[in-house]
Amino acid sequence: MLGRLVQYQCQYLEMEDAIFYPNIPGREGLIHIRLQQRNGRKTLTTVQGLSTDFDLKKIVKACKKEFACNGTVVEHPEYGEVIQLQGDQRNNIKDFLKKVNLAKDEQLKVHGF
C-alpha cells in the first residue's frame, strides 16, 4: 500500500515516509494539473506530464487512499498516460507530488480558476 516501494535502478521512493533519493531521471518537464467538468457538479482532476519512469498505478493508489477519492490511469493518444482523480483534487495532488518529491514546485502548473 503506501509503504510499498517504487523501484527504479536501485533507487527507491517510499510513498508513506516521503523518502526520496533524487537521482531519478525524468523530472525536467512541466506537469499539468487540470480540472475537467463532467455533468452537473461532477468534476475530474487530470495530471499529465509525469515521467513514465514512475509506476503511475502505484501513485494513483497512494492518492486514492490519501484523498479518499477514486482514480485511474488512462491512455491518451496525444498526452500518453494521464492520471484521473474524482473531484477537485488540484491542490491536494500538487501538495502530494511536492511532499514525495516527484516534482519540484516550478514544474507544477495548475490550470483552472
Tab-separated table of C-alpha atoms in Angstrom:
chain	number	residue	atom	x	y	z
A	1	MET	CA	0.000	0.000	0.000
A	2	LEU	CA	1.517	3.373	0.894
A	3	GLY	CA	4.619	1.704	2.267
A	4	ARG	CA	5.326	-0.172	-0.936
A	5	LEU	CA	8.446	0.794	-2.751
A	6	VAL	CA	8.698	2.061	-6.284
A	7	GLN	CA	11.967	0.821	-7.721
A	8	TYR	CA	13.964	2.432	-10.486
A	9	GLN	CA	17.505	1.125	-10.965
A	10	CYS	CA	18.197	0.509	-7.269
A	11	GLN	CA	16.878	3.934	-6.235
A	12	TYR	CA	13.767	3.935	-4.087
A	13	LEU	CA	10.921	6.228	-3.244
A	14	GLU	CA	8.841	5.260	-0.260
A	15	MET	CA	5.490	6.978	-0.581
A	16	GLU	CA	4.495	6.805	3.084
A	17	ASP	CA	7.632	8.338	4.585
A	18	ALA	CA	8.406	10.664	1.647
A	19	ILE	CA	11.956	9.393	1.414
A	20	PHE	CA	13.440	10.339	-1.927
A	21	TYR	CA	16.816	9.675	-3.456
A	22	PRO	CA	16.996	12.486	-6.010
A	23	ASN	CA	18.814	10.852	-8.944
A	24	ILE	CA	15.687	9.523	-10.633
A	25	PRO	CA	15.585	10.835	-14.230
A	26	GLY	CA	12.566	12.345	-15.941
A	27	ARG	CA	11.935	15.245	-13.574
A	28	GLU	CA	12.551	18.006	-16.130
A	29	GLY	CA	9.221	18.697	-17.895
A	30	LEU	CA	6.118	20.512	-16.776
A	31	ILE	CA	3.365	18.610	-15.026
A	32	HIS	CA	-0.096	19.945	-15.869
A	33	ILE	CA	-2.888	19.604	-13.303
A	34	ARG	CA	-6.307	20.385	-14.762
A	35	LEU	CA	-9.944	20.310	-13.725
A	36	GLN	CA	-12.472	18.873	-16.196
A	37	GLN	CA	-16.175	19.455	-15.830
A	38	ARG	CA	-18.302	16.335	-16.224
A	39	ASN	CA	-22.067	16.526	-15.869
A	40	GLY	CA	-23.726	18.733	-13.302
A	41	ARG	CA	-21.424	19.397	-10.335
A	42	LYS	CA	-19.136	16.427	-11.060
A	43	THR	CA	-15.504	17.147	-11.887
A	44	LEU	CA	-12.323	15.237	-12.733
A	45	THR	CA	-8.793	16.262	-11.867
A	46	THR	CA	-6.259	15.217	-14.507
A	47	VAL	CA	-2.488	15.047	-14.068
A	48	GLN	CA	-0.481	14.979	-17.278
A	49	GLY	CA	3.262	15.071	-17.824
A	50	LEU	CA	4.559	12.724	-15.125
A	51	SER	CA	7.536	10.693	-16.272
A	52	THR	CA	6.870	7.167	-17.495
A	53	ASP	CA	9.767	6.050	-15.280
A	54	PHE	CA	7.333	6.148	-12.349
A	55	ASP	CA	4.678	3.499	-11.790
A	56	LEU	CA	1.586	5.683	-12.193
A	57	LYS	CA	-0.759	2.997	-10.884
A	58	LYS	CA	1.047	2.966	-7.530
A	59	ILE	CA	0.937	6.766	-7.406
A	60	VAL	CA	-2.826	6.645	-8.069
A	61	LYS	CA	-3.265	4.015	-5.378
A	62	ALA	CA	-1.487	6.231	-2.837
A	63	CYS	CA	-3.510	9.293	-3.922
A	64	LYS	CA	-6.797	7.426	-3.680
A	65	LYS	CA	-6.011	6.396	-0.129
A	66	GLU	CA	-4.780	9.807	0.971
A	67	PHE	CA	-7.503	11.929	-0.691
A	68	ALA	CA	-10.403	9.476	-0.163
A	69	CYS	CA	-11.415	9.599	-3.812
A	70	ASN	CA	-11.439	7.255	-6.771
A	71	GLY	CA	-8.888	7.446	-9.555
A	72	THR	CA	-7.403	5.710	-12.555
A	73	VAL	CA	-4.686	5.899	-15.194
A	74	VAL	CA	-5.970	6.364	-18.750
A	75	GLU	CA	-4.063	6.247	-22.021
A	76	HIS	CA	-4.484	9.426	-24.062
A	77	PRO	CA	-3.423	9.298	-27.737
A	78	GLU	CA	-1.728	12.713	-27.619
A	79	TYR	CA	-0.553	13.078	-23.986
A	80	GLY	CA	0.315	9.476	-23.106
A	81	GLU	CA	-0.687	8.163	-19.688
A	82	VAL	CA	-2.838	10.593	-17.706
A	83	ILE	CA	-3.931	10.263	-14.075
A	84	GLN	CA	-7.618	10.969	-13.418
A	85	LEU	CA	-8.960	11.606	-9.915
A	86	GLN	CA	-12.574	12.233	-8.954
A	87	GLY	CA	-13.428	15.677	-7.661
A	88	ASP	CA	-11.374	18.857	-7.405
A	89	GLN	CA	-8.068	17.482	-6.127
A	90	ARG	CA	-5.784	20.103	-7.731
A	91	ASN	CA	-4.270	21.461	-4.533
A	92	ASN	CA	-4.118	18.008	-2.919
A	93	ILE	CA	-2.237	16.425	-5.829
A	94	LYS	CA	0.108	19.418	-6.078
A	95	ASP	CA	0.990	19.149	-2.385
A	96	PHE	CA	1.317	15.359	-2.644
A	97	LEU	CA	3.722	15.493	-5.609
A	98	LYS	CA	5.878	18.034	-3.764
A	99	LYS	CA	5.745	16.069	-0.493
A	100	VAL	CA	7.021	12.838	-2.033
A	101	ASN	CA	9.470	14.771	-4.244
A	102	LEU	CA	8.109	13.514	-7.547
A	103	ALA	CA	8.100	17.107	-8.794
A	104	LYS	CA	9.509	20.480	-7.880
A	105	ASP	CA	7.235	23.466	-7.308
A	106	GLU	CA	8.365	25.181	-10.519
A	107	GLN	CA	7.433	22.070	-12.554
A	108	LEU	CA	3.799	22.038	-11.426
A	109	LYS	CA	1.326	24.057	-13.478
A	110	VAL	CA	-2.186	24.165	-12.003
A	111	HIS	CA	-4.845	25.201	-14.532
A	112	GLY	CA	-8.318	26.474	-13.790
A	113	PHE	CA	-9.965	29.043	-11.588
